[in-house]
Amino acid sequence: MAGLEDLYREIILDHYRSPRNRGELPVPPAHKVEGFNPLCGDEVVLYLDVDPATETVSDIKIEGQGCSISQASTSMMSAAVKGQPLDEVRKLIRAFKALMSIHESKLEGEPDGADLAADLEGVRLGDLEALQGVVKFPVRIKCATLAWNTLQQGLDDASVNGN
């Protein structure tokens, strides 16, 4: 298992050192959304361009600062959702948050998380699975989920505003 943990650590460090999709998009047409974790100071800024004709994330750019977990998660999230249909992006958000919650609930001695497992079914997380080790450190779960919560907020805001 140590080999897998080393691989996961390398994936996280690679995304932290060389973040994907770094930069800005013009607002509008892109939608800018910011996330902040006041407990540790992590900041995430997403520029989200959704194509209304195809209902896909046509482009996404990221900015921000914070710990390696929050910034790597932001990079990994941007790579995973770029070019994806909105329904797939929403499934991915639910699946990633379920992955974090299932492991968190196990650590806290709660039931098996079968209701959360349904959100993971049929969703391929790929490199995002590298972040599941974060749940061993419950205080860091918010670092890993910050970008995902910010993306969810951005999608909700964009749909309300008709973008």
Short mmCIF file of N, CA, C and O in Angstrom, two decimals, residues 25-94:
data_model
loop_
_atom_site.label_atom_id
_atom_site.label_comp_id
_atom_site.label_asym_id
_atom_site.label_seq_id
_atom_site.Cartn_x
_atom_site.Cartn_y
_atom_site.Cartn_z
N LEU A 25 -10.15 34.14 -17.41
CA LEU A 25 -10.97 34.27 -18.61
C LEU A 25 -11.70 35.61 -18.52
O LEU A 25 -11.99 36.07 -17.41
N PRO A 26 -12.01 36.22 -19.66
CA PRO A 26 -12.76 37.48 -19.62
C PRO A 26 -14.16 37.29 -19.01
O PRO A 26 -14.85 36.33 -19.31
N VAL A 27 -14.50 38.21 -18.11
CA VAL A 27 -15.81 38.19 -17.44
C VAL A 27 -16.57 39.43 -17.87
O VAL A 27 -16.10 40.53 -17.64
N PRO A 28 -17.78 39.32 -18.43
CA PRO A 28 -18.29 38.13 -19.11
C PRO A 28 -17.53 37.88 -20.40
O PRO A 28 -16.75 38.74 -20.79
N PRO A 29 -17.71 36.78 -21.07
CA PRO A 29 -18.78 35.80 -20.93
C PRO A 29 -18.57 34.80 -19.80
O PRO A 29 -19.52 34.16 -19.37
N ALA A 30 -17.33 34.63 -19.34
CA ALA A 30 -17.11 33.67 -18.25
C ALA A 30 -17.73 34.18 -16.95
O ALA A 30 -17.99 35.37 -16.79
N HIS A 31 -17.96 33.24 -16.06
CA HIS A 31 -18.51 33.55 -14.75
C HIS A 31 -17.38 33.36 -13.73
O HIS A 31 -16.72 32.32 -13.72
N LYS A 32 -17.14 34.38 -12.91
CA LYS A 32 -16.09 34.31 -11.89
C LYS A 32 -16.73 33.96 -10.56
O LYS A 32 -17.73 34.57 -10.15
N VAL A 33 -16.16 32.99 -9.88
CA VAL A 33 -16.65 32.61 -8.57
C VAL A 33 -15.45 32.37 -7.65
O VAL A 33 -14.43 31.83 -8.08
N GLU A 34 -15.59 32.82 -6.41
CA GLU A 34 -14.49 32.71 -5.45
C GLU A 34 -14.91 31.88 -4.26
O GLU A 34 -16.04 31.97 -3.79
N GLY A 35 -13.97 31.08 -3.79
CA GLY A 35 -14.18 30.28 -2.60
C GLY A 35 -13.09 30.58 -1.59
O GLY A 35 -11.94 30.84 -1.97
N PHE A 36 -13.43 30.53 -0.34
CA PHE A 36 -12.48 30.87 0.72
C PHE A 36 -12.73 29.98 1.92
O PHE A 36 -13.89 29.76 2.31
N ASN A 37 -11.67 29.45 2.49
CA ASN A 37 -11.77 28.66 3.71
C ASN A 37 -11.18 29.50 4.84
O ASN A 37 -9.95 29.60 4.96
N PRO A 38 -12.03 30.11 5.66
CA PRO A 38 -11.53 30.99 6.71
C PRO A 38 -10.73 30.26 7.80
O PRO A 38 -9.97 30.88 8.52
N LEU A 39 -10.88 28.94 7.89
CA LEU A 39 -10.16 28.19 8.91
C LEU A 39 -8.66 28.12 8.63
O LEU A 39 -7.86 28.08 9.56
N CYS A 40 -8.30 28.12 7.34
CA CYS A 40 -6.87 27.99 7.02
C CYS A 40 -6.37 29.04 6.04
O CYS A 40 -5.17 29.12 5.80
N GLY A 41 -7.28 29.81 5.44
CA GLY A 41 -6.87 30.85 4.51
C GLY A 41 -6.78 30.43 3.06
O GLY A 41 -6.35 31.22 2.21
N ASP A 42 -7.15 29.19 2.73
CA ASP A 42 -7.13 28.76 1.33
C ASP A 42 -8.10 29.59 0.52
O ASP A 42 -9.22 29.88 0.97
N GLU A 43 -7.66 29.97 -0.68
CA GLU A 43 -8.50 30.75 -1.60
C GLU A 43 -8.51 30.07 -2.97
O GLU A 43 -7.47 29.62 -3.45
N VAL A 44 -9.69 30.04 -3.58
CA VAL A 44 -9.85 29.49 -4.92
C VAL A 44 -10.65 30.48 -5.74
O VAL A 44 -11.68 31.00 -5.27
N VAL A 45 -10.17 30.79 -6.94
CA VAL A 45 -10.91 31.62 -7.88
C VAL A 45 -11.09 30.81 -9.15
O VAL A 45 -10.10 30.30 -9.70
N LEU A 46 -12.34 30.65 -9.57
CA LEU A 46 -12.63 29.91 -10.80
C LEU A 46 -13.23 30.85 -11.82
O LEU A 46 -14.07 31.69 -11.49
N TYR A 47 -12.79 30.71 -13.05
CA TYR A 47 -13.40 31.38 -14.19
C TYR A 47 -14.03 30.28 -15.02
O TYR A 47 -13.33 29.43 -15.56
N LEU A 48 -15.33 30.30 -15.07
CA LEU A 48 -16.10 29.21 -15.65
C LEU A 48 -16.84 29.70 -16.88
O LEU A 48 -17.62 30.64 -16.82
N ASP A 49 -16.54 29.06 -18.02
CA ASP A 49 -17.22 29.40 -19.26
C ASP A 49 -18.08 28.21 -19.67
O ASP A 49 -17.55 27.15 -20.01
N VAL A 50 -19.38 28.39 -19.59
CA VAL A 50 -20.33 27.34 -19.94
C VAL A 50 -20.98 27.69 -21.27
O VAL A 50 -21.49 28.79 -21.45
N ASP A 51 -20.92 26.74 -22.20
CA ASP A 51 -21.55 26.93 -23.51
C ASP A 51 -23.02 26.55 -23.38
O ASP A 51 -23.34 25.37 -23.18
N PRO A 52 -23.93 27.53 -23.47
CA PRO A 52 -25.35 27.22 -23.28
C PRO A 52 -25.92 26.34 -24.39
O PRO A 52 -26.85 25.57 -24.16
N ALA A 53 -25.35 26.43 -25.58
CA ALA A 53 -25.86 25.62 -26.69
C ALA A 53 -25.61 24.13 -26.48
O ALA A 53 -26.47 23.30 -26.75
N THR A 54 -24.42 23.80 -25.97
CA THR A 54 -24.08 22.39 -25.76
C THR A 54 -24.17 21.97 -24.29
O THR A 54 -24.00 20.79 -23.98
N GLU A 55 -24.38 22.94 -23.41
CA GLU A 55 -24.41 22.70 -21.96
C GLU A 55 -23.17 21.95 -21.49
O GLU A 55 -23.25 20.93 -20.82
N THR A 56 -22.02 22.49 -21.90
CA THR A 56 -20.74 21.93 -21.48
C THR A 56 -19.89 23.03 -20.85
O THR A 56 -20.09 24.21 -21.11
N VAL A 57 -18.92 22.61 -20.05
CA VAL A 57 -17.91 23.53 -19.54
C VAL A 57 -16.90 23.69 -20.67
O VAL A 57 -16.04 22.84 -20.87
N SER A 58 -17.05 24.75 -21.44
CA SER A 58 -16.19 24.94 -22.60
C SER A 58 -14.78 25.35 -22.19
O SER A 58 -13.81 25.02 -22.87
N ASP A 59 -14.65 26.06 -21.07
CA ASP A 59 -13.33 26.43 -20.58
C ASP A 59 -13.42 26.71 -19.09
O ASP A 59 -14.48 27.10 -18.57
N ILE A 60 -12.32 26.51 -18.42
CA ILE A 60 -12.22 26.82 -16.99
C ILE A 60 -10.78 27.23 -16.71
O ILE A 60 -9.84 26.63 -17.24
N LYS A 61 -10.63 28.28 -15.95
CA LYS A 61 -9.31 28.73 -15.50
C LYS A 61 -9.37 28.87 -13.99
O LYS A 61 -10.42 29.14 -13.40
N ILE A 62 -8.21 28.71 -13.38
CA ILE A 62 -8.15 28.73 -11.92
C ILE A 62 -7.07 29.69 -11.44
O ILE A 62 -6.08 29.92 -12.13
N GLU A 63 -7.29 30.24 -10.27
CA GLU A 63 -6.32 31.04 -9.55
C GLU A 63 -6.52 30.75 -8.07
O GLU A 63 -7.48 30.11 -7.69
N GLY A 64 -5.66 31.29 -7.26
CA GLY A 64 -5.82 31.14 -5.82
C GLY A 64 -4.51 30.86 -5.15
O GLY A 64 -3.45 30.81 -5.78
N GLN A 65 -4.62 30.66 -3.86
CA GLN A 65 -3.44 30.35 -3.06
C GLN A 65 -3.88 29.55 -1.86
O GLN A 65 -5.04 29.61 -1.44
N GLY A 66 -2.96 28.79 -1.33
CA GLY A 66 -3.27 27.98 -0.16
C GLY A 66 -2.38 26.76 -0.09
O GLY A 66 -1.35 26.68 -0.78
N CYS A 67 -2.81 25.81 0.69
CA CYS A 67 -2.01 24.61 0.91
C CYS A 67 -1.96 23.74 -0.34
O CYS A 67 -2.73 23.91 -1.28
N SER A 68 -1.07 22.79 -0.32
CA SER A 68 -0.89 21.91 -1.47
C SER A 68 -2.15 21.11 -1.77
O SER A 68 -2.48 20.89 -2.94
N ILE A 69 -2.89 20.72 -0.76
CA ILE A 69 -4.11 19.93 -0.98
C ILE A 69 -5.16 20.77 -1.69
O ILE A 69 -5.76 20.32 -2.68
N SER A 70 -5.42 21.98 -1.24
CA SER A 70 -6.46 22.80 -1.87
C SER A 70 -6.09 23.17 -3.29
O SER A 70 -6.93 23.12 -4.19
N GLN A 71 -4.83 23.50 -3.51
CA GLN A 71 -4.43 23.92 -4.84
C GLN A 71 -4.32 22.74 -5.81
O GLN A 71 -4.68 22.86 -6.98
N ALA A 72 -3.86 21.60 -5.34
CA ALA A 72 -3.82 20.40 -6.18
C ALA A 72 -5.24 19.95 -6.53
O ALA A 72 -5.52 19.59 -7.67
N SER A 73 -6.12 19.99 -5.55
CA SER A 73 -7.51 19.59 -5.80
C SER A 73 -8.15 20.52 -6.83
O SER A 73 -8.90 20.06 -7.72
N THR A 74 -7.84 21.80 -6.75
CA THR A 74 -8.38 22.77 -7.71
C THR A 74 -7.87 22.46 -9.12
O THR A 74 -8.65 22.45 -10.08
N SER A 75 -6.59 22.18 -9.25
CA SER A 75 -6.01 21.83 -10.54
C SER A 75 -6.63 20.55 -11.09
O SER A 75 -7.02 20.48 -12.26
N MET A 76 -6.73 19.54 -10.24
CA MET A 76 -7.30 18.26 -10.67
C MET A 76 -8.76 18.41 -11.07
O MET A 76 -9.20 17.82 -12.06
N MET A 77 -9.50 19.21 -10.32
CA MET A 77 -10.90 19.45 -10.64
C MET A 77 -11.02 20.12 -12.00
O MET A 77 -11.83 19.73 -12.83
N SER A 78 -10.19 21.15 -12.25
CA SER A 78 -10.29 21.88 -13.52
C SER A 78 -10.01 20.96 -14.70
O SER A 78 -10.67 21.03 -15.73
N ALA A 79 -9.02 20.08 -14.56
CA ALA A 79 -8.68 19.15 -15.63
C ALA A 79 -9.80 18.13 -15.85
O ALA A 79 -10.09 17.75 -16.99
N ALA A 80 -10.46 17.74 -14.77
CA ALA A 80 -11.52 16.73 -14.87
C ALA A 80 -12.80 17.26 -15.50
O ALA A 80 -13.52 16.52 -16.17
N VAL A 81 -13.11 18.55 -15.31
CA VAL A 81 -14.41 19.06 -15.78
C VAL A 81 -14.33 19.80 -17.11
O VAL A 81 -15.37 19.97 -17.77
N LYS A 82 -13.15 20.22 -17.53
CA LYS A 82 -13.04 20.99 -18.77
C LYS A 82 -13.52 20.16 -19.96
O LYS A 82 -13.07 19.03 -20.17
N GLY A 83 -14.45 20.74 -20.71
CA GLY A 83 -15.00 20.07 -21.88
C GLY A 83 -16.12 19.09 -21.59
O GLY A 83 -16.65 18.46 -22.51
N GLN A 84 -16.48 18.95 -20.33
CA GLN A 84 -17.50 17.98 -19.94
C GLN A 84 -18.91 18.57 -19.96
O GLN A 84 -19.09 19.75 -19.64
N PRO A 85 -19.90 17.74 -20.27
CA PRO A 85 -21.30 18.19 -20.17
C PRO A 85 -21.65 18.50 -18.71
O PRO A 85 -21.13 17.86 -17.79
N LEU A 86 -22.54 19.47 -18.51
CA LEU A 86 -22.90 19.90 -17.16
C LEU A 86 -23.44 18.76 -16.31
O LEU A 86 -23.15 18.69 -15.11
N ASP A 87 -24.23 17.85 -16.90
CA ASP A 87 -24.77 16.75 -16.09
C ASP A 87 -23.64 15.84 -15.59
O ASP A 87 -23.68 15.36 -14.47
N GLU A 88 -22.60 15.65 -16.42
CA GLU A 88 -21.45 14.85 -15.99
C GLU A 88 -20.65 15.60 -14.92
O GLU A 88 -20.14 14.99 -13.98
N VAL A 89 -20.52 16.91 -15.07
CA VAL A 89 -19.80 17.71 -14.08
C VAL A 89 -20.50 17.62 -12.73
O VAL A 89 -19.86 17.43 -11.70
N ARG A 90 -21.82 17.73 -12.74
CA ARG A 90 -22.56 17.63 -11.48
C ARG A 90 -22.42 16.25 -10.84
O ARG A 90 -22.29 16.13 -9.62
N LYS A 91 -22.40 15.20 -11.66
CA LYS A 91 -22.17 13.84 -11.14
C LYS A 91 -20.79 13.74 -10.51
O LYS A 91 -20.63 13.12 -9.46
N LEU A 92 -19.81 14.34 -11.18
CA LEU A 92 -18.45 14.30 -10.68
C LEU A 92 -18.33 15.05 -9.35
O LEU A 92 -17.65 14.59 -8.42
N ILE A 93 -19.00 16.18 -9.25
CA ILE A 93 -19.00 16.94 -7.99
C ILE A 93 -19.57 16.08 -6.87
O ILE A 93 -18.98 15.94 -5.80
N ARG A 94 -20.75 15.47 -7.13
CA ARG A 94 -21.38 14.61 -6.11
C ARG A 94 -20.48 13.43 -5.76
O ARG A 94 -20.34 13.08 -4.58
#
